[in-house]
Coordinates of C-alpha atoms and ligand atoms in Angstrom, one line a residue:
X126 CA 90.0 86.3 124.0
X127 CA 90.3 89.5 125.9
X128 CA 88.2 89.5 128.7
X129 CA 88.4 93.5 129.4
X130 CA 86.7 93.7 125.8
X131 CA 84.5 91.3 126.3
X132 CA 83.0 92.4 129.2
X133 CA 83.2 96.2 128.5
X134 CA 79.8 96.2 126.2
X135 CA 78.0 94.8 129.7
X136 CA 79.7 96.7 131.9
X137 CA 78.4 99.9 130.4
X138 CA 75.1 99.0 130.6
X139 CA 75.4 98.0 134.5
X140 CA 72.4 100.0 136.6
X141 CA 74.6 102.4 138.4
X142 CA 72.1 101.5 141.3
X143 CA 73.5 97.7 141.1
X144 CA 77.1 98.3 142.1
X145 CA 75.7 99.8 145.4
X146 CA 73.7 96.4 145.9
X147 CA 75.9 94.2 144.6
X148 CA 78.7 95.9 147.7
X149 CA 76.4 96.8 150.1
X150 CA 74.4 94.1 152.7
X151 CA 71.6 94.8 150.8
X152 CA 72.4 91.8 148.4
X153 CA 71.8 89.4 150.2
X154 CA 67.8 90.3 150.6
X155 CA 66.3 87.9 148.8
X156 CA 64.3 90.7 147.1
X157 CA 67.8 92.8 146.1
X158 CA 69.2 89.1 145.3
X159 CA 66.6 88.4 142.1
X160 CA 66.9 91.4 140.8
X161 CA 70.7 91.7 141.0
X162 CA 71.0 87.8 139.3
X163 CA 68.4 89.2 136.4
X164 CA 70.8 92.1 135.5
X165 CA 73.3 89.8 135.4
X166 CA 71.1 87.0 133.4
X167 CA 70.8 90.0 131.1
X168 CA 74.7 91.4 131.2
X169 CA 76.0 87.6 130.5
X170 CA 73.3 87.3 127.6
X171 CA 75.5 89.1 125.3
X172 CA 78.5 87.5 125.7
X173 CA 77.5 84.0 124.5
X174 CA 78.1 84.7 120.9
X175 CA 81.7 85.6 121.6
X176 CA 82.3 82.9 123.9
X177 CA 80.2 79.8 122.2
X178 CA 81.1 80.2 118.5
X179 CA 80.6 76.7 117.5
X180 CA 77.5 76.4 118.6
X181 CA 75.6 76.8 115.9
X182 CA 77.6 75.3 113.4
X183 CA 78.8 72.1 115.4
X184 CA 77.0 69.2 116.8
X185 CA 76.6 70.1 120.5
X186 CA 77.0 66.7 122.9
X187 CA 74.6 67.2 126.2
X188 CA 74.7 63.5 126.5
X189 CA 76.5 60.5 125.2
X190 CA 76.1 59.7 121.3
X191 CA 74.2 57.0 121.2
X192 CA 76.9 55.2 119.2
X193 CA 80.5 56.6 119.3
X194 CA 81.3 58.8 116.6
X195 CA 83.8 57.7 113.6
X196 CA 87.3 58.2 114.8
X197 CA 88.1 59.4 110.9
X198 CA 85.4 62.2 111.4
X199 CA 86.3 63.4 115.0
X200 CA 89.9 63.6 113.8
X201 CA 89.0 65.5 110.5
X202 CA 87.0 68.0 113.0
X203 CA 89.9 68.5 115.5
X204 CA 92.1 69.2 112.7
X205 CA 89.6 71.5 111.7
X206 CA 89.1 73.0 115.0
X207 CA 92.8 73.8 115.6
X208 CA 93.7 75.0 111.8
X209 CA 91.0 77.9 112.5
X210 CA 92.6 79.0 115.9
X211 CA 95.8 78.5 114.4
X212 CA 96.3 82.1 113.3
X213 CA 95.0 83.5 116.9
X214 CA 99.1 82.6 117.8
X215 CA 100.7 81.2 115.1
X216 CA 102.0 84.3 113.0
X217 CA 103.0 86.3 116.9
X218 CA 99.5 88.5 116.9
X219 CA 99.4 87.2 121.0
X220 CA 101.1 88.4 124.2
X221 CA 102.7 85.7 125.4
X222 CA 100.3 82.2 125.2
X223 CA 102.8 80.1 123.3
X224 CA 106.2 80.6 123.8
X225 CA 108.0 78.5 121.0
X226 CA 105.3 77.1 118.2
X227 CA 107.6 76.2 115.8
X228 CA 105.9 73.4 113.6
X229 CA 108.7 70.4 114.1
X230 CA 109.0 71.5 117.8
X231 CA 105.3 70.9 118.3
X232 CA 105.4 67.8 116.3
X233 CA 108.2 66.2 118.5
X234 CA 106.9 66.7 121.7
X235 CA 103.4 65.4 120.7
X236 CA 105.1 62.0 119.5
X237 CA 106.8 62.0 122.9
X238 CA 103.4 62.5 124.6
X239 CA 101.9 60.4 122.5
X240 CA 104.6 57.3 123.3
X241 CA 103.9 58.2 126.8
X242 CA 100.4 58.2 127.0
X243 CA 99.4 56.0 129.2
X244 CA 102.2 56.7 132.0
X245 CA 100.8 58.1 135.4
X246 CA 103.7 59.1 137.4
X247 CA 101.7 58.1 140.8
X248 CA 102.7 54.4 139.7
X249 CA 106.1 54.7 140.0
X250 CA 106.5 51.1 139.8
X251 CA 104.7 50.8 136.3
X252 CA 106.3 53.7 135.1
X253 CA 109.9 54.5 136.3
X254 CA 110.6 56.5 133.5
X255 CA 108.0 59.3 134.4
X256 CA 110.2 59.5 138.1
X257 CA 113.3 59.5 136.2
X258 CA 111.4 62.5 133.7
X259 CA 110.3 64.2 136.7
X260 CA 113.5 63.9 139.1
X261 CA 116.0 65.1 135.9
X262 CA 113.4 67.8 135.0
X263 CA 113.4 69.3 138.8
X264 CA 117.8 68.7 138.7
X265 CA 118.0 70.4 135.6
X266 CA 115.8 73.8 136.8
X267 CA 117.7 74.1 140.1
X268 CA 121.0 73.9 138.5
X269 CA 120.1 76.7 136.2
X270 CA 118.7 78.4 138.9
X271 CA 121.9 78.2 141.5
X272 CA 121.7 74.8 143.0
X273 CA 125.1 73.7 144.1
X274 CA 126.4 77.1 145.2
X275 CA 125.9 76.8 148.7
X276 CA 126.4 72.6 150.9
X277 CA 122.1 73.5 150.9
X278 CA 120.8 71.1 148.8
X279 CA 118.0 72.5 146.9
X280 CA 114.9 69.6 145.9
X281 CA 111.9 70.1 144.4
X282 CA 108.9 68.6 142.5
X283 CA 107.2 68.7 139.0
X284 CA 103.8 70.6 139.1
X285 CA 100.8 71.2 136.7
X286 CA 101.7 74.9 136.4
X287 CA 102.8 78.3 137.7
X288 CA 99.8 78.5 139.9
X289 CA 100.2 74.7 141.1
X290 CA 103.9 75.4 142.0
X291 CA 103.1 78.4 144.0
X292 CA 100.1 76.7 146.0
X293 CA 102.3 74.2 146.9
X294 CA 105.1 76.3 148.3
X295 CA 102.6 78.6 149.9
X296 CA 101.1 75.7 151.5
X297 CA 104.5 74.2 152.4
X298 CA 105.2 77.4 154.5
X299 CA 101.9 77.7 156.1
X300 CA 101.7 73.7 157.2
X301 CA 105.5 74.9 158.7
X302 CA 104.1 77.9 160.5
X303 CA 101.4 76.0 162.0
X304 CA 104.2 73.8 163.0
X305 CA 106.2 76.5 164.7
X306 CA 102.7 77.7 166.6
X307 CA 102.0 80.6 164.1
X308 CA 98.2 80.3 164.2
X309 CA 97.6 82.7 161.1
X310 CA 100.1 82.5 159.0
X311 CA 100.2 85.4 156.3
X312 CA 102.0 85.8 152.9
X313 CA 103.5 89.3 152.1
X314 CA 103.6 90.0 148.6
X315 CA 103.4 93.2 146.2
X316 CA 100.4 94.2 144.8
X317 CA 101.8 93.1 141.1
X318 CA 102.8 88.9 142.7
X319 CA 100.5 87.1 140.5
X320 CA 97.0 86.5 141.8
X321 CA 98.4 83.0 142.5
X322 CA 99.1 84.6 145.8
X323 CA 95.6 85.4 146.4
X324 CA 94.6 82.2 145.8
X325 CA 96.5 80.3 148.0
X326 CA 95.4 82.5 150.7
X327 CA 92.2 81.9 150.0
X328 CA 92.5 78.3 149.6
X329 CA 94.4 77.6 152.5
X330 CA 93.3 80.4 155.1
X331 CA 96.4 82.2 154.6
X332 CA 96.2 86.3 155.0
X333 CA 97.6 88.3 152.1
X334 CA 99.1 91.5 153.3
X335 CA 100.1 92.9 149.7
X336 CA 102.7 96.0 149.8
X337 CA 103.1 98.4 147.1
X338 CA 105.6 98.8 144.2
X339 CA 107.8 102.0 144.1
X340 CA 108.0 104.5 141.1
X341 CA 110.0 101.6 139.3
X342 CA 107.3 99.1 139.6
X343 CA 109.2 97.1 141.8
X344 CA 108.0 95.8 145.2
X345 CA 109.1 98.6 148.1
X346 CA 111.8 97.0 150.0
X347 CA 110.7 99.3 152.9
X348 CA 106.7 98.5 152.8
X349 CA 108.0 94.7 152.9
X350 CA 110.1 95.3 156.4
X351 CA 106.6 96.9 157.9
X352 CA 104.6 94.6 156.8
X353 CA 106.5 91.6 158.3
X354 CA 105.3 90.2 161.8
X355 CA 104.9 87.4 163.6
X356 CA 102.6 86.1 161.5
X357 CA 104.9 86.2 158.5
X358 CA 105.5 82.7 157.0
X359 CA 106.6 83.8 153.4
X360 CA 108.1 86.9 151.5
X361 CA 107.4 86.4 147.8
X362 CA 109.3 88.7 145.1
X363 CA 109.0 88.5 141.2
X364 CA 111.5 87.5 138.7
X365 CA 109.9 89.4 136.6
X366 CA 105.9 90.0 137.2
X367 CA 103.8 89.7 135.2
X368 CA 102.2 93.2 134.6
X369 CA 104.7 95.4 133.7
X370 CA 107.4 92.8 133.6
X371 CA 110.1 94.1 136.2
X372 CA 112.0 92.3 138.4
X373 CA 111.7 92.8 142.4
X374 CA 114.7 93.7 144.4
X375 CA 115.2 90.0 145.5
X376 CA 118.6 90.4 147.0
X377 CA 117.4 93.1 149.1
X378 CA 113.8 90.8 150.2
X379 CA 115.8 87.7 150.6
X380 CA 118.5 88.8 153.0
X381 CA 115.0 91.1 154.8
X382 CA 113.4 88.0 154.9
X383 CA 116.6 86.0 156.2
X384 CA 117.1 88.5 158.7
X385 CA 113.8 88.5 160.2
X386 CA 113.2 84.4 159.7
X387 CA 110.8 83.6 157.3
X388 CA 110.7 82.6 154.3
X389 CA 111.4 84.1 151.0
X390 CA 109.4 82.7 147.7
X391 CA 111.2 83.9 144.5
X392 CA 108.3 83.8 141.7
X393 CA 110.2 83.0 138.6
X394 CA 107.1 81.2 136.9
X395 CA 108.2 83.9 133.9
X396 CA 111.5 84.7 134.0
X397 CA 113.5 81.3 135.1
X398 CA 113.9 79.9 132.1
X399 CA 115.1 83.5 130.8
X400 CA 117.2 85.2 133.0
X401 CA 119.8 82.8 133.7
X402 CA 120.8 82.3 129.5
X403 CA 120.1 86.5 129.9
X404 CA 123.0 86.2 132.8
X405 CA 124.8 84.5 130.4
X406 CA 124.7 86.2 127.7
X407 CA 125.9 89.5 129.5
X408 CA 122.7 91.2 130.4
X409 CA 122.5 92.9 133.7
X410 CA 120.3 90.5 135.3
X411 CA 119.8 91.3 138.8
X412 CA 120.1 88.1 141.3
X413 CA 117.1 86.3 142.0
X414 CA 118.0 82.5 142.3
X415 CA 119.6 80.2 145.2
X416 CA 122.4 82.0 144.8
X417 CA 120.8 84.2 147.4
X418 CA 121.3 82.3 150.9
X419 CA 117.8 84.3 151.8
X420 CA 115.9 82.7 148.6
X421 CA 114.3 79.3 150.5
X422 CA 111.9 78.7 147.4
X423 CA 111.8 79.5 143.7
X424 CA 108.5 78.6 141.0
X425 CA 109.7 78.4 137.4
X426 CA 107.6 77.5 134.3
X427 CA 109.0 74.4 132.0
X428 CA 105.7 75.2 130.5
X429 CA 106.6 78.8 129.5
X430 CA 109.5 79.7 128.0
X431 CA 111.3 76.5 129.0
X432 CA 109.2 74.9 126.0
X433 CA 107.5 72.5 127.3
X434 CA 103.4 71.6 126.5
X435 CA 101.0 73.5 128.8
X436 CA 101.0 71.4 132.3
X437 CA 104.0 72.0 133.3
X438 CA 106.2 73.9 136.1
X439 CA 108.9 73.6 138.9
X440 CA 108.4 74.3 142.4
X441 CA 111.9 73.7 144.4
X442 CA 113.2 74.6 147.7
X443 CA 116.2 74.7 149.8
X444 CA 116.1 71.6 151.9
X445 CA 113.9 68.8 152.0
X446 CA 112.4 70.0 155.3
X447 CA 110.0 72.2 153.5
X448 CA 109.7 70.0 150.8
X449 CA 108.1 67.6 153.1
X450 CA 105.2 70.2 154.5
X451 CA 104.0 70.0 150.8
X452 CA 103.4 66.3 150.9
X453 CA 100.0 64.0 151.5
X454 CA 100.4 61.0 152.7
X455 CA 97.7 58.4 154.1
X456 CA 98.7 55.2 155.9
X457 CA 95.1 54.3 157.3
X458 CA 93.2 54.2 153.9
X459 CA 91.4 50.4 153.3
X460 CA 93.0 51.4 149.6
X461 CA 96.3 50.8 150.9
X462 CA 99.3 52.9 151.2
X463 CA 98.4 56.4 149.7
X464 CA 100.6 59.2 149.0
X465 CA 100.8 62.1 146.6
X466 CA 103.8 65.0 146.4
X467 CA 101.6 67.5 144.7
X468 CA 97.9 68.5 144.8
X469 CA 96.4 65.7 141.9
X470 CA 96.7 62.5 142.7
X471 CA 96.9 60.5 139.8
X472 CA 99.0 62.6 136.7
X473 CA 99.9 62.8 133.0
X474 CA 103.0 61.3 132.7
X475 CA 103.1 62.3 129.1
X476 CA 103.3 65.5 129.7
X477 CA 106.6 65.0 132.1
X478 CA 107.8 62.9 129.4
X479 CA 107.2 66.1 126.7
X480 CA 108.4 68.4 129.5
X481 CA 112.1 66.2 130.1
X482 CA 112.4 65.4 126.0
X483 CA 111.5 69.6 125.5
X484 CA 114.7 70.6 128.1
X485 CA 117.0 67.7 127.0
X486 CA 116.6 68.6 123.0
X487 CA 117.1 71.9 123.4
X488 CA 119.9 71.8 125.7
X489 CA 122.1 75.2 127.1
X490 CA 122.9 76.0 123.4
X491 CA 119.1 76.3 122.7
X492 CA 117.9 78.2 125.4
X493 CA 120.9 81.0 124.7
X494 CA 119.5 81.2 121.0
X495 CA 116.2 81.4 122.3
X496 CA 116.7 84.1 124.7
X497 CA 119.1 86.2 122.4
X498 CA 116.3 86.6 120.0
X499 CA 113.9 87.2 122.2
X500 CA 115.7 89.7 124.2
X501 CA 116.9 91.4 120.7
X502 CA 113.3 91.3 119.6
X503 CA 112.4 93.0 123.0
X504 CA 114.9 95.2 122.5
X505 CA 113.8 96.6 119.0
X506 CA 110.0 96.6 120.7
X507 CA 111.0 98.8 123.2
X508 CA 112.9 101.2 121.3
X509 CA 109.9 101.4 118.3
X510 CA 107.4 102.1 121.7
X511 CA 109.8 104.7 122.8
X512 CA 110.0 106.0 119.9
X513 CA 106.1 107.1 119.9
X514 CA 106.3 111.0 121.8
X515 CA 102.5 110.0 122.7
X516 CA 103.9 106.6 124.9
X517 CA 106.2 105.9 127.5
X518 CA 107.2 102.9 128.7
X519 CA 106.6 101.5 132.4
X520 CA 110.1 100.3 134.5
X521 CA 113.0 99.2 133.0
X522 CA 111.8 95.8 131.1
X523 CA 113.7 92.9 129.0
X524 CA 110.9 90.8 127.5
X525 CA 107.7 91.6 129.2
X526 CA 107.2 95.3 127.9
X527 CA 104.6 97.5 129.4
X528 CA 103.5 101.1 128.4
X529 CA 101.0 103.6 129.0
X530 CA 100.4 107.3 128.1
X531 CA 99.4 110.3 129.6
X532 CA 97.9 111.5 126.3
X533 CA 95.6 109.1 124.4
X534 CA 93.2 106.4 126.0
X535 CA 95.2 103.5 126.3
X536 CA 92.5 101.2 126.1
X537 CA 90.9 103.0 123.1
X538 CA 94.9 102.5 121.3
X539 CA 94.6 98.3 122.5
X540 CA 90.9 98.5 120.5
X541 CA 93.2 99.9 117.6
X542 CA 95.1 97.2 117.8
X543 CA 93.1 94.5 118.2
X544 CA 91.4 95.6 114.8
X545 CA 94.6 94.4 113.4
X546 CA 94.7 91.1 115.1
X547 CA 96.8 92.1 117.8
X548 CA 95.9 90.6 121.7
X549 CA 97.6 91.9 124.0
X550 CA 97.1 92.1 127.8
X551 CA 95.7 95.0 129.3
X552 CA 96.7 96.3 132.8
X553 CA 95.2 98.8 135.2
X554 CA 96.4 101.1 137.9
X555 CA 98.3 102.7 136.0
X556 CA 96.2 102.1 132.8
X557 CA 99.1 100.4 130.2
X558 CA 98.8 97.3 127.8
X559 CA 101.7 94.7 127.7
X560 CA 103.4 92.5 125.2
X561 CA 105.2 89.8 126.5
X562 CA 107.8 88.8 123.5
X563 CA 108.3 85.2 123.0
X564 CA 109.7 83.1 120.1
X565 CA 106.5 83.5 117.8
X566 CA 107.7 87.4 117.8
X567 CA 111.1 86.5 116.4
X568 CA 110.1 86.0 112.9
X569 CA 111.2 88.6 110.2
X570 CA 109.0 91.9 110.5
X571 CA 106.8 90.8 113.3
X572 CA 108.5 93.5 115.4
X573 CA 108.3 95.7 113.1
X574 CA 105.0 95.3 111.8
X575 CA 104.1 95.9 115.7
X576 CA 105.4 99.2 116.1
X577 CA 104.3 100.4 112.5
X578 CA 100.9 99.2 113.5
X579 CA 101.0 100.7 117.5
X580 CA 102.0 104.2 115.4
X581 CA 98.8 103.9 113.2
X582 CA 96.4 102.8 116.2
X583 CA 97.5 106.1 118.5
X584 CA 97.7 108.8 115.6
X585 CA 93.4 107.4 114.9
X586 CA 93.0 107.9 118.8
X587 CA 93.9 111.1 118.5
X588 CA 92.3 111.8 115.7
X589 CA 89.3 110.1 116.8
X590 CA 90.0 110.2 120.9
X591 CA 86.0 109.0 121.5
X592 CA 85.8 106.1 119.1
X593 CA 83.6 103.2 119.9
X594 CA 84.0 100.8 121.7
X595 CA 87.1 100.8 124.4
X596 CA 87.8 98.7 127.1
X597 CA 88.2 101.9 130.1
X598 CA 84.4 101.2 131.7
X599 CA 86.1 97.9 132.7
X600 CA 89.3 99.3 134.4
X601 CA 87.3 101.9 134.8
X602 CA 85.1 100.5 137.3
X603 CA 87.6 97.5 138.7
X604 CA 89.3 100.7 139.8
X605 CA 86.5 101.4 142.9
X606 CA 85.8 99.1 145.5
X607 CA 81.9 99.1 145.1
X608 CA 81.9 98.5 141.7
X609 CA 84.4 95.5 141.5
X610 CA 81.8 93.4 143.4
X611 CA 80.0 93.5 140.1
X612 CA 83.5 92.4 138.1
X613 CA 84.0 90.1 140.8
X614 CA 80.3 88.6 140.2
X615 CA 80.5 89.3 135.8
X616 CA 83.6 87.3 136.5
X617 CA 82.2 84.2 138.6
X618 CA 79.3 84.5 136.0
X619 CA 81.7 84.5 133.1
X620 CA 82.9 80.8 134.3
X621 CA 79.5 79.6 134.1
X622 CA 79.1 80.3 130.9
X623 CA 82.2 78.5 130.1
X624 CA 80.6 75.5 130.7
X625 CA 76.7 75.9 129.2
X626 CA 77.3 73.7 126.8
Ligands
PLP791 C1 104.9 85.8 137.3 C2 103.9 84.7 137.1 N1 103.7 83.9 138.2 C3 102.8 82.9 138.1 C4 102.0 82.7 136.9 C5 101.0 81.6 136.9 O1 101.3 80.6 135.9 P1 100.2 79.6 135.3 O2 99.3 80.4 134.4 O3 101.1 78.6 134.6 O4 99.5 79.0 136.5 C6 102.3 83.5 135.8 C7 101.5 83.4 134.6 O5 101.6 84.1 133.7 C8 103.2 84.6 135.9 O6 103.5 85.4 134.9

């Protein structure tokens, strides 16, 4: 779903009087406070269609059947369920979301899961194959990622996700700050590090002192030497980001970050299982790994273009000093002995399992075929985009392509688009959209049929520049600091609705 579109219709019926509430003290009169929750009763209201489709058509469960439901049935209605959504990513209308998809792929891994149900990797004792999974799967990504270049030995641990990988390492270097007698530790990070950042801050009282990106969208190397102090625990870079897909200068953070003793956090939640077969395969890939004697920590995503099912990343550092500020462990518990590497406590072993059967199946030789037609895909993307006189494109990207213009709406083109079935992400400051090519964009003619249809949607906006509809009033208003308490609150709001049932 795309959340700009979604809440666009609300936002331009937000009571311009409510954004100075919502920002100002003035919200938190109890008065201010009703009526602000009843415009937002009202904004939410109109979502619910969108969000809830089933709910109508579909038994809705608020408490236990009385008598469990024929297996036969529920099966029938998952199958269902997923053969609607199926389109949604199957035939490469998505940015990103699923990165391989291919039907006998899918199929494997779900028997492996499926043999491996019932393994819970916090029992190593019942279940040494899950530690052997999720040892090989950590061994694996370093040594793609420059282990063994240097006597450092570089360890790490399975993890949930991208996010789950960089809370960890985040906390990791705050527990060792407090442990060197920084008081307040703080993260430095640009202001397109992936709000992962933000939210280990926030979760673990961290400050986030966010530098800007130069004209190249990659984080200023000089913003990141004035914004280190003594506070500094971590310097993060991006291999690539996310927005517009470009890769920091990590060699030039690193050795910053080496220089003035903290530590550096390469984010490769995206790019790690790309940019090394890139390497390979002759691309100019800048360095971003261990190779780097400044890099002390690196994220990547099994769960993203290293195939695996969703639930799955790397976290790694250099050394197993750092390692060891990411552990729990609890020796006074009437339980017993407690301890847990990661933040969940118990886990799905199945998914290490799918994650371990994913990298061993498709070996080197399949992650070189993947990436060269992906990157080759990209490359024809970016060219078609180019092409357009009324686009340009943002940086210098391989596989995450942003663009903007300076002539049509962008937002009113991604309305366009998603007309045709198309979802991509859209990005603000500057306004652009972004396809992130993966291996359901392979396929004969999707790329094609991309670029014939991104021609179509920008000659209508400018025949049509006004339109209906058009997600801007979102960016639009995310763009000043008033009004973003009221996309902050739609947001939180959002979530709820999530879970009406
Ligand atoms: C650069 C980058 N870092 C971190 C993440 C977070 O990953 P996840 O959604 O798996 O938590 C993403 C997700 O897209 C990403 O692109």
């Amino acid at each position: 779903m795309n959340l700009e579109k979604l809440l666009s219709g609300p936002l331009k019926r937000v009571n311009p009087r409510l954004a100075g509430w919502a920002y100002s003290g003035l919200r938190r009169i109890p008065r201010v406070r009703r009526r602000l929750e009843a415009e937002y009763d009202g904004l939410v209201a109109g979502m619910e269609a969108t969000v809830k489709p089933y709910r109508e058509e579909l038994t809705t469960y608020r408490r236990l059947p009385d008598t469990g439901v024929d297996r036969i049935e529920l099966l029938d209605l998952l199958a269902d369920l997923a053969a609607r959504e199926e389109p949604g990513w199957k035939e490469g209308f998505a940015s990103g979301a699923v990165y391989h998809g291919q039907h006998e792929h899918i199929a494997f891994l779900s028997r492996v899961a499926a043999l491996h149900s019932q393994a819970n990797p916090l029992h190593a004792d019942l279940w040494p194959s899950a530690t052997k999974f999720e040892a090989e799967i950590v061994a694996m990504t370093a040594s793609m990622l420059g282990a063994g270049g240097s006597d450092d030995e570089i360890v790490g641990t399975v993890t949930s996700g991208g996010t789950e990988a960089i809370l960890l390492a985040m906390k990791a270097y705050r527990d060792r700050a407090l442990s060197r007698g920084i008081k307040h530790p703080e993260i430095v990070a640009a202001v397109t590090a992936h709000p992962a950042f933000g939210k280990a801050a926030h979760y673990f009282g961290m400050k986030l002192v966010r530098i800007p990106v130069d004209a190249n969208y990659r984080a200023d190397a000089t913003a990141a030497a004035a914004a280190i102090n003594r506070r500094t625990a971590v310097l993060v870079g991006s291999a690539p980001a996310f927005p517009h897909g470009t890769i920091d200068p990590i060699q030039e953070l690193s050795a910053l970050a080496a220089t003035r003793g903290v530590g550096f956090h390469t984010d490769a939640c995206l790019g790690g299982f790309v940019l090394p077969w890139a390497e390979r395969l002759g691309y100019p890939v800048p360095p971003f790994d261990f190779r780097l004697p400044g890099v002390t920590s690196m994220s990547a995503d099994t769960h993203k273009y290293g195939y695996a099912p969703k639930g799955n990343s790397v976290v790694m550092y250099r050394g197993r000093e750092l390692r060891r500020h990411q552990y729990f462990t609890s020796s006074d518990w009437p339980g017993g002995l407690y301890y847990s590497p990661t933040l969940a406590g118990s886990r799905p072993g199945a998914l290490s399992a799918a994650c371990w059967a994913a990298m061993v199946s498709i070996g080197e030789q399949g992650y070189l075929d993947a990436t060269t037609r992906i990157l080759e895909t990209a490359a024809v993307i970016r060219s078609g985009i180019a092409e357009i006189p009324e686009l340009s494109v943002l940086g210098d990207p391989m596989f995450v392509i942003a663009f903007g213009s300076d002539v049509v709406d962008i937002y009113r083109v991604m309305e366009r688009l998603s007309e045709r079935g198309w979802n991509l992400n859209g990005l603000h400051r500057p306004p652009a959209l972004h396809l992130a090519v993966t291996l359901r964009h392979v396929a004969d003619g999707v790329a094609q049929r991309f670029v014939s249809d991104l021609h179509r949607a920008v000659e209508e906006v400018k025949v049509n520049p006004g339109g209906v509809g058009g997600s801007a009033p979102v960016y639009g208003m995310a763009a000043t600091v008033p009004a973003r308490a009221v996309v902050d609150e739609l947001l939180e709001r959002y979530i709820d609705l999530l879970y009406e049932v």
